[in-house]
Coordinates of C-alpha atoms and ligand atoms in Angstrom, one line a residue:
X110 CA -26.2 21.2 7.3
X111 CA -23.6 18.6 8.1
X112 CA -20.4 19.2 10.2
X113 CA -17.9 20.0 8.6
X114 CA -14.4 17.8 8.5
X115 CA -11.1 20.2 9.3
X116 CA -11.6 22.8 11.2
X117 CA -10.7 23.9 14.9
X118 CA -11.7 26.3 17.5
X119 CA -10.4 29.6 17.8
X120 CA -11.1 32.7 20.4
X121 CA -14.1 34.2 18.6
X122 CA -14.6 32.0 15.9
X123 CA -12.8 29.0 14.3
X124 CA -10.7 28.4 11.5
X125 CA -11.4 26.0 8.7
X126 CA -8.3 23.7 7.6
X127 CA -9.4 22.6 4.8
X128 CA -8.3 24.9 1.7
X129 CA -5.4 26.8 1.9
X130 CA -7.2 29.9 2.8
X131 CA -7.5 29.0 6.1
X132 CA -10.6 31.2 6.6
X133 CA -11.0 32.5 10.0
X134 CA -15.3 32.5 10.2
X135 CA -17.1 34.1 13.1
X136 CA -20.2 33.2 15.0
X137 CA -22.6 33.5 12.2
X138 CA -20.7 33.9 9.3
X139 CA -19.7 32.0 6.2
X140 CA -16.2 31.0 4.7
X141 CA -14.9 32.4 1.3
X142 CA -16.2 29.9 -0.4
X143 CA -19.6 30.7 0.7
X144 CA -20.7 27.0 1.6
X145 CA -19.0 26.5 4.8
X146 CA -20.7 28.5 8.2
X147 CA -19.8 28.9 11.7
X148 CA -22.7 28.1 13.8
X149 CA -22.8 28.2 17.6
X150 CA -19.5 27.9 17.1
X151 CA -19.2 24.4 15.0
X152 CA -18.1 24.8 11.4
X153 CA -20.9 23.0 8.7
X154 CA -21.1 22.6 5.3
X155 CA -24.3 23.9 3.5
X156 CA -24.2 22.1 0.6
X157 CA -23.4 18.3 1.9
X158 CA -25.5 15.9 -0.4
X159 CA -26.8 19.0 -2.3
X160 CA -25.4 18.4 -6.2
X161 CA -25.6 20.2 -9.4
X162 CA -24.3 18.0 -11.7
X163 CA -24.6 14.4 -11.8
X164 CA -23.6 12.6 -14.8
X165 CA -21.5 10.0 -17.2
X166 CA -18.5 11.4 -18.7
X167 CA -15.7 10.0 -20.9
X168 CA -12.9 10.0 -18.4
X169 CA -10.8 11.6 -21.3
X170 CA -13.2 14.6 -20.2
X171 CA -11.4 15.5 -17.2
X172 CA -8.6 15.0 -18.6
X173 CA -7.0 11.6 -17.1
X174 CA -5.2 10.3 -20.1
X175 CA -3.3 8.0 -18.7
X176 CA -5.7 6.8 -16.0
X177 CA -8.1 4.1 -17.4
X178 CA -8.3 5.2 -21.0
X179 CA -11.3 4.9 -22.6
X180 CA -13.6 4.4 -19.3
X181 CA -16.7 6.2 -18.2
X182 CA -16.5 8.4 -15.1
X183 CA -19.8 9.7 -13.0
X184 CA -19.2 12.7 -12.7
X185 CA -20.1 14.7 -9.5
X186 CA -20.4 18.4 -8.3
X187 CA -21.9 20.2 -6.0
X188 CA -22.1 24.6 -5.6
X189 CA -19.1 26.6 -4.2
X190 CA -15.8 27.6 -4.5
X191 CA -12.6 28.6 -2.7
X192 CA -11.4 30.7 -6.4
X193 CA -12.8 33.2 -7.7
X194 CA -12.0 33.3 -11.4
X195 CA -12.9 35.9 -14.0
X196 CA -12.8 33.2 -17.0
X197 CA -15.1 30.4 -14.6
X198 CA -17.3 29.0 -17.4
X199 CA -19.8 28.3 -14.2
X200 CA -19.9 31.1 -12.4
X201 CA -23.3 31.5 -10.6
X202 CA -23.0 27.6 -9.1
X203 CA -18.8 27.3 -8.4
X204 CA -19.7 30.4 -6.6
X205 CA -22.8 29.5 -4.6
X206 CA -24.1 33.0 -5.5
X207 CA -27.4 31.2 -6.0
X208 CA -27.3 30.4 -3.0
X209 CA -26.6 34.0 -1.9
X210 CA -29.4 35.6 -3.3
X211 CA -32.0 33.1 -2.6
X212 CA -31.1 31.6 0.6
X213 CA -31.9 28.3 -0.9
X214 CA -28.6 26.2 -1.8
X215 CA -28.6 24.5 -5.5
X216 CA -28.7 21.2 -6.4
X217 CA -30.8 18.0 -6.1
X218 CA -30.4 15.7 -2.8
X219 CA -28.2 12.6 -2.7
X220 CA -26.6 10.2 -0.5
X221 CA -23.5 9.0 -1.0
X222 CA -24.7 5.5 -1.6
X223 CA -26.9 6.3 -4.1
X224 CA -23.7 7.5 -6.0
X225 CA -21.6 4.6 -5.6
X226 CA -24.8 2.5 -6.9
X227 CA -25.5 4.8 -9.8
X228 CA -21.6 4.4 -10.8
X229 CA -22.2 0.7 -10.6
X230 CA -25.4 1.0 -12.9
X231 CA -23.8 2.9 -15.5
X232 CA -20.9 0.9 -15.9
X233 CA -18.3 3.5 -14.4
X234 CA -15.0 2.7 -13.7
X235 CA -14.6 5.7 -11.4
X236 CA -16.5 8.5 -9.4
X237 CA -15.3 12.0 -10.6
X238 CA -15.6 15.1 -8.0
X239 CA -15.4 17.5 -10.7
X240 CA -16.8 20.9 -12.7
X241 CA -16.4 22.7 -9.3
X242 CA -13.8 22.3 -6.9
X243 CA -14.4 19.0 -4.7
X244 CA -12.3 20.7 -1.6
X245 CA -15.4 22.7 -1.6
X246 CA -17.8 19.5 -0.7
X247 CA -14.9 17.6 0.6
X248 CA -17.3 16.1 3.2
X249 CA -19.9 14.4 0.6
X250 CA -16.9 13.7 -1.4
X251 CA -15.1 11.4 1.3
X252 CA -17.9 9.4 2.2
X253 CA -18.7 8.7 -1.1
X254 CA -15.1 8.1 -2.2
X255 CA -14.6 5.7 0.8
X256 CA -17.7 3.8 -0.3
X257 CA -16.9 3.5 -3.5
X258 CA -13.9 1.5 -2.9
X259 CA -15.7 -0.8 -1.0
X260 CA -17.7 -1.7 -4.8
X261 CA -13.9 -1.5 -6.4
X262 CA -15.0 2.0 -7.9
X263 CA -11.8 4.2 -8.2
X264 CA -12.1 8.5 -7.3
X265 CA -10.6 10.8 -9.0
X266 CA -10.6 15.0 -7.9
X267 CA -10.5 17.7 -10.9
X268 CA -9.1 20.2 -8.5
X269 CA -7.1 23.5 -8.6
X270 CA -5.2 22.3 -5.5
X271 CA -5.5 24.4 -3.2
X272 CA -5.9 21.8 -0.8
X273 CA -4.1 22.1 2.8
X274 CA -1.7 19.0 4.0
X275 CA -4.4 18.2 6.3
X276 CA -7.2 17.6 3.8
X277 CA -4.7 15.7 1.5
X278 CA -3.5 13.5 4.1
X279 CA -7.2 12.7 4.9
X280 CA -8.5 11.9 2.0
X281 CA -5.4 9.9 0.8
X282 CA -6.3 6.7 1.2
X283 CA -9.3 7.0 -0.8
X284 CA -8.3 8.9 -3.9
X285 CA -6.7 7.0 -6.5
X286 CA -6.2 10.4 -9.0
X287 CA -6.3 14.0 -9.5
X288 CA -6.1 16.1 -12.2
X289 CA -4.4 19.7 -10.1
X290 CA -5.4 22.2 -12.6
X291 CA -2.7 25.4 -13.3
X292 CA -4.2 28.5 -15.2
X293 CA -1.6 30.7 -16.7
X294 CA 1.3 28.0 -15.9
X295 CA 1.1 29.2 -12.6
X296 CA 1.7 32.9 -12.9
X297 CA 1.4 34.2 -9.6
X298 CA 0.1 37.9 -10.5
X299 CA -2.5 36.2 -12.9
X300 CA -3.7 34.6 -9.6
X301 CA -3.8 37.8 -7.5
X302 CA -5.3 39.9 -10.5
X303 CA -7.9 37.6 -12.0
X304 CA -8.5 34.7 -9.5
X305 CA -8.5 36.3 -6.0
X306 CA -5.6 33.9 -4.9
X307 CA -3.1 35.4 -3.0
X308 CA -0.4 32.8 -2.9
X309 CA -0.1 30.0 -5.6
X310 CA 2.7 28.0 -3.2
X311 CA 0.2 26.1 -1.8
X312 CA -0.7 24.9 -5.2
X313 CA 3.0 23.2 -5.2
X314 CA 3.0 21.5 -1.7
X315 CA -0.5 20.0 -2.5
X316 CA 1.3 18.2 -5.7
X317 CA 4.6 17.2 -3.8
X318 CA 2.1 15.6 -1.2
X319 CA 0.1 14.4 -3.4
X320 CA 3.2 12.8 -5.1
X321 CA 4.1 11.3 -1.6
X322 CA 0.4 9.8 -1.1
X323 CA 0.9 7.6 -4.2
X324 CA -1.9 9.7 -5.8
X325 CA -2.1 9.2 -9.5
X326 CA -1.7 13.2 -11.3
X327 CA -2.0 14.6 -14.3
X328 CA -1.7 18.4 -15.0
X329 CA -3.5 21.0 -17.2
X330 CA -2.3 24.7 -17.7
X331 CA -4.8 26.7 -19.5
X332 CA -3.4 29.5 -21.4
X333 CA -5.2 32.6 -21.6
X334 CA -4.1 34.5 -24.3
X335 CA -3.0 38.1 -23.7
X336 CA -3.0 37.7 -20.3
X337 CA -1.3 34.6 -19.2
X338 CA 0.2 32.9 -22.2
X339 CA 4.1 33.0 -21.5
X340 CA 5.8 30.4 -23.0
X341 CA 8.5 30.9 -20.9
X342 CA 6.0 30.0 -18.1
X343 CA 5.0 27.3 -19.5
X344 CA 8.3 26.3 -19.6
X345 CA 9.3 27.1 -16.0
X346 CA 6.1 25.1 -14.9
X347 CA 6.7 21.9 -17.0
X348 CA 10.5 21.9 -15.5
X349 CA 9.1 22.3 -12.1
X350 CA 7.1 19.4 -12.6
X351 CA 9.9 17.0 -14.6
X352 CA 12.3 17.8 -11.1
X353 CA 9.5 17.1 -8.5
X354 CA 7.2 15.2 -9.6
X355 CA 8.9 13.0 -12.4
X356 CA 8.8 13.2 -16.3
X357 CA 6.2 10.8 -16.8
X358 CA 3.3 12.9 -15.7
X359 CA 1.0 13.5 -17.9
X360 CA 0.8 17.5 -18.8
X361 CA -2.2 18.7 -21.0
X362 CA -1.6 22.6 -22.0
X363 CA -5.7 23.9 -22.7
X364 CA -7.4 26.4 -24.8
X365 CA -9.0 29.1 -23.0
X366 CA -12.6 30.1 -25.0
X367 CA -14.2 33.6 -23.9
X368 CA -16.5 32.9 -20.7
X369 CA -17.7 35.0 -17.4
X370 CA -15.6 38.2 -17.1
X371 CA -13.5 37.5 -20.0
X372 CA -15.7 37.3 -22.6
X373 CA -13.9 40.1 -24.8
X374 CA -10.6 38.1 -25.2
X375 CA -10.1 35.5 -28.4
X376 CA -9.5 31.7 -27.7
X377 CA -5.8 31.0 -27.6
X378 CA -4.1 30.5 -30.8
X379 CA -3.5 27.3 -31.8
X380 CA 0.4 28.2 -32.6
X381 CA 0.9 30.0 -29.1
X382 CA -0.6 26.1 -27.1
X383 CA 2.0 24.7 -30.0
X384 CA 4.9 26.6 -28.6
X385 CA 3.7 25.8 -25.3
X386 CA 4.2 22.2 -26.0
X387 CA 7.6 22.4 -28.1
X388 CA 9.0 24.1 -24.7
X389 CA 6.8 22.0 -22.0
X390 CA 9.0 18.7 -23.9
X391 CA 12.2 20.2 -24.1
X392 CA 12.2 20.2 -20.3
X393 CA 11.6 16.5 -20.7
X394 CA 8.2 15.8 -20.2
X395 CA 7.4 12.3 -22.3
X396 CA 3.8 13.1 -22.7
X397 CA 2.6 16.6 -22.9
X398 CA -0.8 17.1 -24.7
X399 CA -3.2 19.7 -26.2
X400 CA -6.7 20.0 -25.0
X401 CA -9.8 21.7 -26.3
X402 CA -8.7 21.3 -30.0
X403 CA -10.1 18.3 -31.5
X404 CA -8.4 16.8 -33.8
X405 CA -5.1 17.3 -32.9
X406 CA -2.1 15.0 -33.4
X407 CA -0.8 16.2 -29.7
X408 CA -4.3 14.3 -28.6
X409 CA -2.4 11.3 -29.2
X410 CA -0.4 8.9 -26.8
X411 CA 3.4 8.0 -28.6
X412 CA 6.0 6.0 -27.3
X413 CA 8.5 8.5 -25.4
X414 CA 11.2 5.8 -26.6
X415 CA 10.1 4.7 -30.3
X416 CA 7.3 7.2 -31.2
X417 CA 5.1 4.1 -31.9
X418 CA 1.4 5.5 -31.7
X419 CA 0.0 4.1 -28.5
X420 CA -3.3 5.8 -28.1
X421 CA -5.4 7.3 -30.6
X422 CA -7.5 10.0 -29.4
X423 CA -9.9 12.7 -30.9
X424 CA -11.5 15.0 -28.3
X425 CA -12.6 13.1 -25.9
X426 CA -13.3 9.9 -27.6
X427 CA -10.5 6.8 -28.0
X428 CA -10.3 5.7 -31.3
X429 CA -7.2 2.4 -30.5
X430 CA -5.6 1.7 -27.5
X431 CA -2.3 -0.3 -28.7
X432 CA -0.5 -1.5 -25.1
X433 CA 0.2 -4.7 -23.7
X434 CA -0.3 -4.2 -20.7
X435 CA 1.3 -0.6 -19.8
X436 CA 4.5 -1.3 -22.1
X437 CA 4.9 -0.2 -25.8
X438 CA 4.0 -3.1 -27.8
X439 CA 7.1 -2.1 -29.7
X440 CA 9.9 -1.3 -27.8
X441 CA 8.7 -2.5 -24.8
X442 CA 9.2 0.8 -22.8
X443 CA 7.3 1.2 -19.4
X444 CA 4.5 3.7 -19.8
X445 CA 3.0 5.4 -16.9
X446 CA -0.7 4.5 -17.6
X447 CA -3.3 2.8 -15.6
X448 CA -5.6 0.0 -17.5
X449 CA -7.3 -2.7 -16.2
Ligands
SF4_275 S1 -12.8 25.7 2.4 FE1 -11.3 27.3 2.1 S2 -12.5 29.1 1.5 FE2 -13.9 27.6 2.4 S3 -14.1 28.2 4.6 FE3 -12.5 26.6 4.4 S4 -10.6 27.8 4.2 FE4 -12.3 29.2 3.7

């Protein structure tokens, strides 16, 4: 157990700062997300060092499109979760259920400096705190992200953003991008109905803040069909975005496939994530992209000004990058992209 960063005391208990759930946790008991407890009255993380997932990824994986294309990531994760999402395609680990049942939480040990020096081993241009949500081991995470910088690694967070001000402001300094994932463009009944999230404004702050911190974002929106697939959604989300956070930001509109509780619906049409595109652009957004169907043309990067092909993608690989620098190297337009 490590003590946890965030949290105050309370009469009866304290209160964790950290998500915006602000769980209230008793003498004894455990946070939502299963991995934080209050013992003696001290909150403590239970899964501090404790990771399930430990690997090089193509940062394209994430997605960061625009954030050192064509670099490797180590990718990081360790067990719990502040959601509770009937589509999770990782269910028994983002939920630290494992953990419930046998008392014993998963994962292998690690320090943080033996992630920073792994990352500098396998040639990666950043640390990723990804495939659960890093709020959720936001202590391993900053220690590991601060070191990191220290070897001119970069950190990046694949998180649904439910991060409080607090925990934004803290870990600031040290994280250079996020990717804030949206599921149904934001919908706040799908939330409440199929995630267990009462309130999605949070979600919003955490990006204007974000914005603020100089953070690099990018955006995804997965699009469950049946359920949460309104274009008009879509739409409503992507002009949110173009007013508060700019045009340039990178927005990548995702295929759901069948996983957890949702195993009886279909993956999304390709024509319904089409339409989501058309109307994601005509708010204004210069680079809007489709993800989980390889192959497509809306993998590519294009000139918002000339249309020239800047970066060839296909899934998650990068077939040409075509920049000089971060300008077209045909109009000369200013792209928001990140390269060494
Ligand atoms: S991180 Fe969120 S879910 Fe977990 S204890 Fe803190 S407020 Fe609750």
């Amino acid at each position: 157990m490590y003590e946890a960063i965030l949290w105050h005391k309370e009469r009866n208990g304290v209160r964790c700062d950290l998500c915006a759930r602000r769980c209230f946790v008793a003498k004894g008991k455990k946070g939502f997300c299963l991995v934080r407890v209050n013992k003696d009255n001290k909150l403590y993380a239970l899964n501090y060092g404790k990771l399930v997932t430990v690997n090089v990824d193509p940062i394209e994986k994430k997605p960061l499109f625009h954030f050192y294309p064509g670099s490797q990531a180590l990718s990081i994760a360790a067990a719990g979760c502040n959601f509770r999402c009937n589509f999770c395609c990782n269910a028994d680990m983002s939920q630290a259920l494992v953990f419930e049942k046998t008392g014993v939480m998963p994962g292998k040990e690690y320090t943080p400096e033996k992630i920073v020096e792994l990352a500098q081993e396998k040639n990666c241009r950043t640390i990723s705190y990804t495939y659960t949500e890093p709020t959720i081991f936001f202590e391993f995470a900053f220690r590991t992200a601060k070191m990191a910088h220290r070897s001119n690694i970069e950190n990046t967070f694949v998180t649904n953003g439910y991060l409080t001000r607090d925990a934004v402001k803290k870990i600031a300094k040290h994280l250079d991008a996020a990717t804030v994932d949206f599921k149904a463009s934001g919908d706040p009944e799908f939330y409440k109905n199929f995630m267990s999230v009462p309130n999605v404004d949070p979600i919003f702050t955490c990006l204007k803040q974000m914005k603020k911190q100089r953070i690099f974002i990018e955006i995804t929106d997965l699009i469950v069909p049946q359920v949460g697939d309104s274009v008009e959604r879509c739409r409503k989300l992507a002009s949110w975005v173009v007013s508060e956070l700019g045009s340039d930001i990178p927005f990548h509109i995702l295929r759901f496939y069948p996983a957890h509780k949702f195993l009886e619906l279909p993956p999304t049409p390709v024509d319904t994530l089409e339409k989501c595109i058309e109307a994601a652009r005509e708010t204004g957004l210069r680079h809007v992209y489709i993800g989980n169907v390889a192959g497509h043309e809306a993998e590519n990067t294009y000139c918002y000004n000339c249309r020239e092909l800047l970066i060839e993608r296909k899934g998650f690989g990068v077939k040409k990058i075509d920049l000089v620098g971060n300008r077209c190297p045909n109009c000369g337009a200013k792209i928001n992209v990140v390269i060494d």
